[in-house]
Structures are given as structure tokens and as C-alpha cells.
Coordinates of C-alpha atoms and ligand atoms in Angstrom, one line a residue:
M1 CA -19.6 8.5 -46.7
L2 CA -18.3 4.9 -46.4
R3 CA -15.6 6.3 -43.9
Q4 CA -18.4 8.0 -41.8
L5 CA -20.4 4.9 -41.9
C6 CA -17.4 2.7 -40.7
T7 CA -16.7 5.3 -38.0
S8 CA -20.2 5.2 -36.6
V9 CA -20.2 1.4 -36.8
L10 CA -17.0 1.3 -34.8
F11 CA -18.2 3.7 -32.2
L12 CA -21.4 1.5 -31.9
L13 CA -19.4 -1.6 -31.5
L14 CA -16.6 -0.3 -29.2
P15 CA -18.7 -0.2 -25.9
V16 CA -20.0 -3.7 -26.7
V17 CA -16.6 -5.1 -27.5
F18 CA -14.7 -3.5 -24.6
A19 CA -17.3 -3.0 -22.0
F20 CA -16.2 -4.2 -18.6
Q21 CA -17.9 -7.4 -17.6
P22 CA -19.2 -7.0 -14.1
G23 CA -17.2 -9.2 -11.8
T24 CA -16.2 -8.7 -8.2
P25 CA -17.6 -5.4 -6.8
T26 CA -14.5 -3.3 -6.4
A27 CA -13.9 0.2 -4.7
F28 CA -10.8 2.4 -5.0
V29 CA -9.5 4.5 -2.2
L30 CA -6.7 7.0 -3.0
V31 CA -4.0 8.2 -0.6
G32 CA -1.3 10.7 -1.4
D33 CA -0.4 14.4 -1.9
S34 CA -1.5 17.1 -4.2
T35 CA -0.5 15.3 -7.3
T36 CA -3.2 12.8 -6.6
A37 CA -5.7 15.1 -4.6
N38 CA -9.3 15.8 -5.3
G39 CA -9.4 19.4 -6.7
T40 CA -12.8 21.1 -6.2
T41 CA -12.0 24.2 -8.1
V42 CA -11.6 24.5 -12.0
N43 CA -8.2 23.3 -13.2
S44 CA -7.0 21.9 -9.9
G45 CA -6.5 18.5 -8.6
G46 CA -4.2 15.6 -9.2
W47 CA -4.5 12.5 -11.3
G48 CA -7.3 11.4 -8.9
N49 CA -9.7 13.7 -10.6
G50 CA -9.2 12.1 -14.0
F51 CA -9.2 8.6 -12.4
C52 CA -12.4 8.8 -10.3
G53 CA -14.0 11.6 -12.3
S54 CA -14.9 15.1 -11.0
S55 CA -18.0 17.2 -11.5
Y56 CA -16.1 20.2 -10.4
N57 CA -13.4 19.8 -13.2
N58 CA -15.9 18.3 -15.6
T59 CA -13.6 15.2 -16.0
P60 CA -15.2 11.9 -16.9
S61 CA -14.4 8.9 -14.7
S62 CA -12.1 6.1 -15.8
L63 CA -14.3 3.6 -13.9
A64 CA -17.5 1.8 -14.6
P65 CA -20.6 3.6 -13.2
D66 CA -21.3 3.0 -9.5
T67 CA -17.8 2.1 -8.6
P68 CA -16.9 3.8 -5.4
C69 CA -13.8 5.9 -5.8
I70 CA -12.7 7.9 -2.6
N71 CA -9.9 10.4 -2.9
T72 CA -8.4 11.1 0.5
A73 CA -5.2 12.6 -0.9
K74 CA -4.0 15.9 0.6
N75 CA -2.3 18.9 -0.7
G76 CA 1.2 19.1 0.9
A77 CA 1.1 15.8 2.6
T78 CA 4.1 13.6 3.4
T79 CA 3.7 10.1 4.7
G80 CA 4.5 11.5 8.0
S81 CA 2.1 14.4 8.0
F82 CA -0.8 12.4 6.5
V83 CA -0.8 10.2 9.7
A84 CA 0.1 13.0 12.1
D85 CA -2.6 15.3 11.0
G86 CA -5.3 12.7 11.4
S87 CA -6.1 12.2 7.6
W88 CA -5.0 8.5 7.9
N89 CA -6.9 7.5 11.1
I90 CA -8.1 9.2 14.3
S91 CA -10.4 8.0 17.0
G92 CA -12.1 9.2 20.2
S93 CA -12.7 13.0 20.8
W94 CA -10.2 13.9 17.9
F95 CA -12.5 12.2 15.5
H96 CA -15.5 14.2 16.6
H97 CA -13.5 17.3 16.7
I98 CA -12.3 17.0 13.1
H99 CA -15.8 16.1 12.0
E100 CA -17.3 19.0 13.7
F101 CA -15.2 21.5 12.0
T102 CA -14.5 19.9 8.7
P103 CA -17.4 17.5 8.0
N104 CA -16.2 16.4 4.5
L105 CA -12.6 15.5 5.5
P106 CA -12.4 12.0 4.2
L107 CA -10.6 9.8 6.7
L108 CA -8.7 6.9 5.1
V109 CA -9.2 4.2 7.6
A110 CA -13.1 4.9 8.0
N111 CA -13.5 4.8 4.2
I112 CA -11.6 1.6 3.9
Q113 CA -13.5 0.0 6.6
E114 CA -16.8 1.1 5.0
Q115 CA -15.9 -0.4 1.6
V116 CA -14.6 -3.6 3.0
A117 CA -17.7 -4.0 5.1
A118 CA -19.9 -3.6 2.1
G119 CA -18.2 -6.6 0.6
R120 CA -16.2 -4.8 -2.1
R121 CA -12.7 -5.8 -3.0
T122 CA -11.0 -2.5 -1.9
L123 CA -7.8 -1.3 -3.7
V124 CA -6.0 1.4 -1.8
T125 CA -3.4 3.4 -3.9
I126 CA -0.5 5.0 -2.1
Q127 CA 1.6 7.7 -3.8
F128 CA 3.9 10.1 -2.0
G129 CA 7.3 11.5 -2.5
H130 CA 6.8 15.2 -3.7
N131 CA 6.8 16.5 -0.1
D132 CA 8.6 13.7 1.5
M133 CA 11.7 14.7 -0.5
K134 CA 11.8 18.1 1.1
I135 CA 12.1 16.8 4.6
A136 CA 13.8 13.5 4.8
P137 CA 15.8 10.8 3.0
P138 CA 14.0 8.2 1.0
E139 CA 14.3 5.5 3.6
S140 CA 12.1 7.6 6.0
M141 CA 9.3 7.6 3.4
G142 CA 10.0 3.9 2.9
A143 CA 9.5 3.0 6.6
N144 CA 6.2 4.8 6.7
L145 CA 5.0 3.2 3.5
T146 CA 5.8 -0.2 5.1
V147 CA 3.5 0.7 8.1
M148 CA 0.8 2.0 5.8
V149 CA 0.9 -1.2 3.6
N150 CA 0.6 -3.5 6.6
Q151 CA -2.2 -1.4 8.1
I152 CA -4.2 -1.5 4.9
R153 CA -3.8 -5.3 4.8
T154 CA -5.0 -5.5 8.3
L155 CA -8.1 -3.8 7.3
G156 CA -8.8 -6.5 4.6
A157 CA -7.9 -4.1 1.7
E158 CA -5.2 -4.3 -1.0
P159 CA -2.6 -1.7 -1.1
V160 CA -1.1 -0.7 -4.4
L161 CA 2.1 1.4 -4.3
V162 CA 2.3 4.2 -7.0
T163 CA 5.6 6.0 -7.7
S164 CA 5.4 9.8 -7.9
L165 CA 4.0 11.6 -11.0
T166 CA 7.0 13.3 -12.7
R167 CA 7.4 17.0 -12.5
R168 CA 7.6 18.7 -15.9
T169 CA 10.9 20.5 -15.6
F170 CA 13.0 20.1 -18.8
F171 CA 16.8 20.6 -19.3
A172 CA 17.8 22.5 -22.5
N173 CA 18.7 19.1 -24.1
G174 CA 15.0 17.9 -23.8
T175 CA 15.5 15.4 -20.8
I176 CA 13.4 15.8 -17.7
Q177 CA 15.1 17.0 -14.6
D178 CA 14.2 14.2 -12.2
L179 CA 14.7 14.9 -8.6
L180 CA 12.0 12.3 -7.6
G181 CA 14.0 9.3 -8.8
P182 CA 15.3 8.2 -5.4
W183 CA 11.8 8.4 -4.0
A184 CA 10.4 6.5 -6.7
D185 CA 13.2 3.8 -6.4
E186 CA 12.3 3.5 -2.6
T187 CA 8.6 3.0 -3.5
I188 CA 9.6 0.2 -5.9
L189 CA 11.8 -1.3 -3.2
I190 CA 9.1 -1.4 -0.6
S191 CA 6.5 -2.9 -3.1
Q192 CA 9.2 -5.7 -3.7
Q193 CA 9.8 -6.2 -0.1
L194 CA 6.1 -6.4 0.9
G195 CA 4.8 -8.0 -2.4
T196 CA 2.3 -5.4 -3.4
H197 CA 1.2 -4.4 -6.9
L198 CA 3.2 -1.5 -8.2
I199 CA 2.1 1.2 -10.5
D200 CA 5.2 2.8 -11.9
L201 CA 3.6 6.2 -12.8
H202 CA 7.0 8.0 -12.3
S203 CA 8.7 6.0 -15.2
T204 CA 5.6 6.1 -17.5
S205 CA 5.0 9.7 -17.0
I206 CA 8.6 10.6 -17.6
T207 CA 8.6 8.5 -20.8
Y208 CA 5.4 10.2 -22.0
C209 CA 6.4 13.8 -21.2
T210 CA 9.8 13.3 -22.7
K211 CA 8.2 12.3 -25.9
L212 CA 5.7 15.3 -25.7
G213 CA 8.5 17.8 -25.0
P214 CA 8.3 20.8 -22.9
D215 CA 5.4 22.7 -24.7
A216 CA 2.9 20.0 -24.8
S217 CA 3.9 18.9 -21.4
H218 CA 3.4 22.4 -19.9
R219 CA -0.1 22.5 -21.4
L220 CA -1.0 20.0 -18.9
N221 CA 0.3 22.2 -16.0
R222 CA -2.0 24.0 -13.7
T223 CA -0.5 27.2 -14.7
P224 CA 2.3 27.2 -17.3
D225 CA 5.1 27.6 -14.8
D226 CA 3.7 25.1 -12.2
N227 CA 5.4 21.8 -13.2
T228 CA 4.0 20.1 -10.2
H229 CA 0.3 20.4 -10.4
L230 CA -2.0 19.7 -13.1
N231 CA -4.9 21.5 -15.0
T232 CA -8.1 19.6 -16.0
N233 CA -6.5 18.3 -19.1
G234 CA -3.5 17.1 -17.1
T235 CA -5.8 15.3 -14.7
I236 CA -7.5 13.5 -17.5
V237 CA -4.2 12.4 -19.1
F238 CA -2.6 11.1 -16.0
G239 CA -5.9 9.6 -14.5
R240 CA -6.0 7.5 -17.7
M241 CA -2.3 6.7 -17.3
V242 CA -3.0 5.3 -13.9
A243 CA -6.2 3.6 -15.1
D244 CA -4.2 1.8 -17.8
L245 CA -1.3 0.9 -15.6
L246 CA -3.8 -0.6 -13.1
N247 CA -5.4 -2.6 -15.9
A248 CA -2.0 -3.9 -16.9
S249 CA -1.1 -4.9 -13.4
F250 CA -4.5 -6.6 -12.9
P251 CA -5.5 -7.6 -16.3
N252 CA -9.2 -7.4 -16.9
E253 CA -9.9 -7.7 -13.1
L254 CA -10.9 -4.2 -12.5
P255 CA -14.0 -2.1 -13.5
I256 CA -12.0 0.2 -15.7
I257 CA -13.7 1.6 -18.8
P258 CA -11.6 1.9 -22.0
N259 CA -10.7 5.2 -23.6
P260 CA -9.0 3.8 -26.7
G261 CA -8.1 7.3 -28.2
L262 CA -6.5 8.5 -25.0
T263 CA -4.6 5.3 -24.4
Y264 CA -3.3 5.3 -28.0
N265 CA -2.1 8.9 -27.7
E266 CA -0.4 8.0 -24.5
T267 CA 1.3 4.7 -25.6
N268 CA 2.4 6.5 -28.7
G269 CA 3.8 9.7 -27.3
I270 CA 1.2 11.9 -29.0
P271 CA -0.3 15.0 -27.2
S272 CA -4.0 14.9 -26.6
Y273 CA -4.1 18.6 -25.7
Ligands
NAG301 C1 -14.2 15.3 -4.2 O1 -14.8 16.3 -3.4 C2 -16.1 16.5 -3.6 C3 -16.5 17.7 -2.5 O2 -16.3 17.3 -1.2 C4 -16.9 15.2 -3.4 O3 -18.3 15.6 -3.7 C5 -16.4 14.3 -4.3 O4 -17.0 13.0 -4.0 C6 -14.9 13.9 -4.0 N1 -14.5 13.1 -5.0 C7 -13.7 12.0 -4.7 C8 -13.3 11.2 -5.8 O5 -13.4 11.7 -3.5
NAG302 C1 7.8 9.2 8.7 O1 6.9 9.1 9.9 C2 7.7 9.6 11.0 C3 6.7 9.4 12.3 O2 6.4 8.1 12.4 C4 8.0 11.1 10.9 O3 8.8 11.5 12.0 C5 8.8 11.2 9.5 O4 9.1 12.6 9.3 C6 8.0 10.6 8.4 N1 8.8 10.7 7.2 C7 8.3 11.5 6.1 C8 9.2 11.5 5.0 O5 7.3 12.0 6.1
NAG303 C1 -6.4 3.2 13.7 O1 -7.1 2.1 13.0 C2 -6.8 0.9 13.5 C3 -7.5 -0.1 12.6 O2 -8.9 0.2 12.5 C4 -7.2 0.9 15.0 O3 -6.9 -0.4 15.5 C5 -6.6 1.9 15.8 O4 -7.1 2.0 17.1 C6 -6.8 3.3 15.1 N1 -6.0 4.3 15.8 C7 -6.4 5.5 16.1 C8 -5.4 6.4 16.7 O5 -7.5 5.8 15.7
NAG304 C1 20.9 16.8 -20.5 O1 21.4 17.8 -19.7 C2 21.5 17.6 -18.3 C3 21.8 18.9 -17.6 O2 22.9 19.5 -18.2 C4 22.5 16.5 -18.1 O3 22.6 16.2 -16.7 C5 22.1 15.2 -18.8 O4 23.1 14.3 -18.8 C6 21.9 15.6 -20.3 N1 21.3 14.4 -20.9 C7 21.5 14.0 -22.2 C8 20.9 12.8 -22.7 O5 22.4 14.6 -22.8
NAG305 C1 -7.1 -4.4 -20.0 O1 -6.0 -5.1 -20.3 C2 -6.4 -6.2 -21.1 C3 -5.3 -7.3 -21.3 O2 -4.1 -6.6 -21.8 C4 -7.0 -5.8 -22.4 O3 -7.4 -6.9 -23.2 C5 -8.1 -4.8 -22.1 O4 -8.6 -4.2 -23.3 C6 -7.8 -3.8 -21.2 N1 -8.9 -2.9 -20.8 C7 -8.9 -1.6 -20.7 C8 -10.1 -0.9 -20.1 O5 -8.0 -1.0 -21.2
NAG306 C1 -5.3 12.1 -29.5 O1 -4.4 13.1 -30.1 C2 -5.0 13.7 -31.2 C3 -3.8 14.6 -31.8 O2 -3.5 15.5 -30.8 C4 -6.0 14.7 -30.7 O3 -6.6 15.2 -31.8 C5 -7.1 13.7 -30.2 O4 -8.2 14.5 -29.6 C6 -6.5 12.9 -29.1 N1 -7.5 12.0 -28.6 C7 -7.9 11.8 -27.3 C8 -9.0 10.9 -26.9 O5 -7.5 12.6 -26.4
NAG307 C1 -7.9 21.7 -22.5 O1 -7.9 21.3 -23.7 C2 -9.0 21.9 -24.5 C3 -9.0 21.2 -25.8 O2 -7.7 21.3 -26.5 C4 -8.7 23.4 -24.6 O3 -9.8 24.0 -25.2 C5 -8.6 24.0 -23.1 O4 -8.2 25.4 -23.2 C6 -7.5 23.2 -22.4 N1 -7.5 23.6 -21.1 C7 -6.5 24.2 -20.5 C8 -6.7 24.7 -19.0 O5 -5.5 24.4 -21.0

């Protein structure tokens, strides 16, 4: 009884104690590949679904209500293809052409411009590597990230570099087979060269998944054998991880709402699912 009472009091107090105090209006725009992307079928999507929230996947948002969060990440994208296929920015007849046939395609530059024009502090997260590693050495991705960061700054927004979410492929001895390391290192190097904020999702997700071990890690996979993509529970877990890393990098500046239970599990290596 007493315990129940304490629990209810705690739950009543939590939102008051930890609620985000409205400050600078802020918007988030996400750029990347399928490990970030907006999945619109059940058990699909990258960490962006857990971060922004998704009605398709019934995932709650990590952000205060009415915070714009636009996920432009694209399945299969590299830093090169994202620009070449027009997802980054396109003008003139191509723009109309794309809109005519795929009216919902979120174009990155247009979304950034809209948020900046509305007077919002606009954070643009950039996470690539999973597909870049299949076609070119890390330096190629790094050169492209540099162009992206500079263009985002020109638009009046703040680029935030994010290292690749780990794959959940394990060696028999319980360590993760990490082929993405050099691409994560390149992302860190560019963030240092250009002075951007860095979200080291690669390292944090490796630490967490190593503590979880293969079985609990694979429960976050889209299908048990798909060590790259996430199911709904995976998007919730890694969306929260990104939210907490962002809050650590911009302490109390962002409209991130707490999820103390999930944060506790993630910082202590406990499986939530
Ligand atoms: C995801 O896509 C759906 C369908 O187009 C859209 O309604 C939703 O706003 C998108 N979510 C994000 C975070 O961009
Ligand atoms: C980087 O962009 C160039 C075009 O500017 C492209 O040729 C190259 O393949 C891209 N690299 C990657 C890893 O996508
Ligand atoms: C891309 O966006 C920049 C900045 O808004 C603009 O100057 C440039 O003309 C655009 N390029 C294309 C191909 O649309
Ligand atoms: C685990 O196994 C892999 C593959 O055999 C090996 O490369 C790695 O060094 C091992 N790690 C540890 C900590 O034993
Ligand atoms: C954000 O970080 C600050 C400083 O560490 C902490 O006090 C606050 O509780 C965190 N907010 C969330 C939503 O986790
Ligand atoms: C945290 O982990 C425990 C144990 O697995 C689980 O019962 C609980 O639901 C998790 N909490 C959250 C908020 O995910
Ligand atoms: C997600 O976790 C819930 C609660 O543990 C479980 O019922 C559900 O089956 C999980 N979803 C998937 C796709 O594993």
C-alpha cells in the first residue's frame, strides 16, 4: 500500500520535476540512411521513428509536443546518392517533376529553410556510413559530409554529426563484429575539423548491445536475422539513445522529454524488451 502510494506520488511528480521548460523554439531535421529512416509500415524504420515518434509504428515521441521533427533519411542512401537523387536539394523542373510523382518526398533543403524561416533553432542530424562503406573509402564520405555541414550552416541551421548505429552481429566470444568503425572514426574526424556537435551513436550502441548480448540485441532487429534494421522496440530504444545523447551534448537546451525508465535501462545495460 505504502509502496503503491509512493509510486503514484513519484509518477505524479516526475512530469513536474523533469518537464522541459519551454525555451527557444527548436526543430529537428534528420538526414541519413535506413537506420535513421521514417518507417511507415509496422516494425520498420530507423531510430528516427523512436526519436520523432510515429503513428504508423505506435512509437511515442522523445520530444515535447509541437516540436517539428522531419525525417528525410532514405533507405539505401549514401552521402553521394542522397544528393545525386535529389533528396538533398533540387530546383527548377526537377523539383516539380519529383513533387508531381512523389508528393510526400521530404526534400532536405526545403524543410530546413521552412523551419529556419519560422524562427526556429533548427538542428540537422546527419548519419551515414552503412551504405557508404559498400562503395568507397571513409574519406569519400568525409568529403561529402564536409559539404553537407557547410551547406546546412549556410542555411542558418546547426549540423549535428551522428556516427553509425551499430549492426548487431556478434562473434562467438560475445564481442560485436564492427565493420563500421572506420566510417564512425571519419565522422568524428569531420566533426572535429568543422567544430560540429557529435552524437557518438556507434560507440554508445556498441556498448549497450555488448552488455545486452546477442539474444536481447536481436530482439530489437526488424527480423531476427536482420542485424541492420530495427523493429518497433528497436526504434524506441535507439531513438531514446539519440535523444539522451543530444541532451548530453546540449544540456537542457533542447525540448527532449525524459523517459527515466528507458534511460536507466540503457545506461545500465539492461534489456527493455
Ligand atoms: C513519416 O511519414 C509519414 C507519412 O508520409 C508522415 O505523416 C510523418 O510525418 C513522417 N514522420 C516524420 C518524422 O517525418
Ligand atoms: C561522395 O560524393 C561524390 C559526388 O560528389 C560521389 O561520387 C561519391 O560516390 C560520394 N561518396 C559516397 C561514399 O557516397
Ligand atoms: C540548393 O540549395 C542552395 C541553398 O538553398 C541553393 O543555393 C542552390 O541553388 C540549390 N541547388 C539546387 C540544385 O537546387
Ligand atoms: C573475439 O573474437 C573475434 C573474432 O574471432 C576476435 O577478432 C576478437 O579479438 C575477440 N575479442 C576478444 C575480446 O576476445
Ligand atoms: C538533460 O541533461 C541534464 C543535465 O545532465 C539533466 O539534468 C536532464 O535531466 C536531462 N534531461 C532529459 C530529458 O534527460
Ligand atoms: C526496463 O527493463 C525492465 C527489465 O527488462 C523492464 O521490465 C522495463 O519495462 C524496462 N523499462 C522501460 C521503460 O523500458
Ligand atoms: C516489443 O516488445 C513487446 C513487449 O515486450 C512485445 O510484446 C513485442 O512482441 C515486441 N515486438 C517485437 C516486434 O518483438
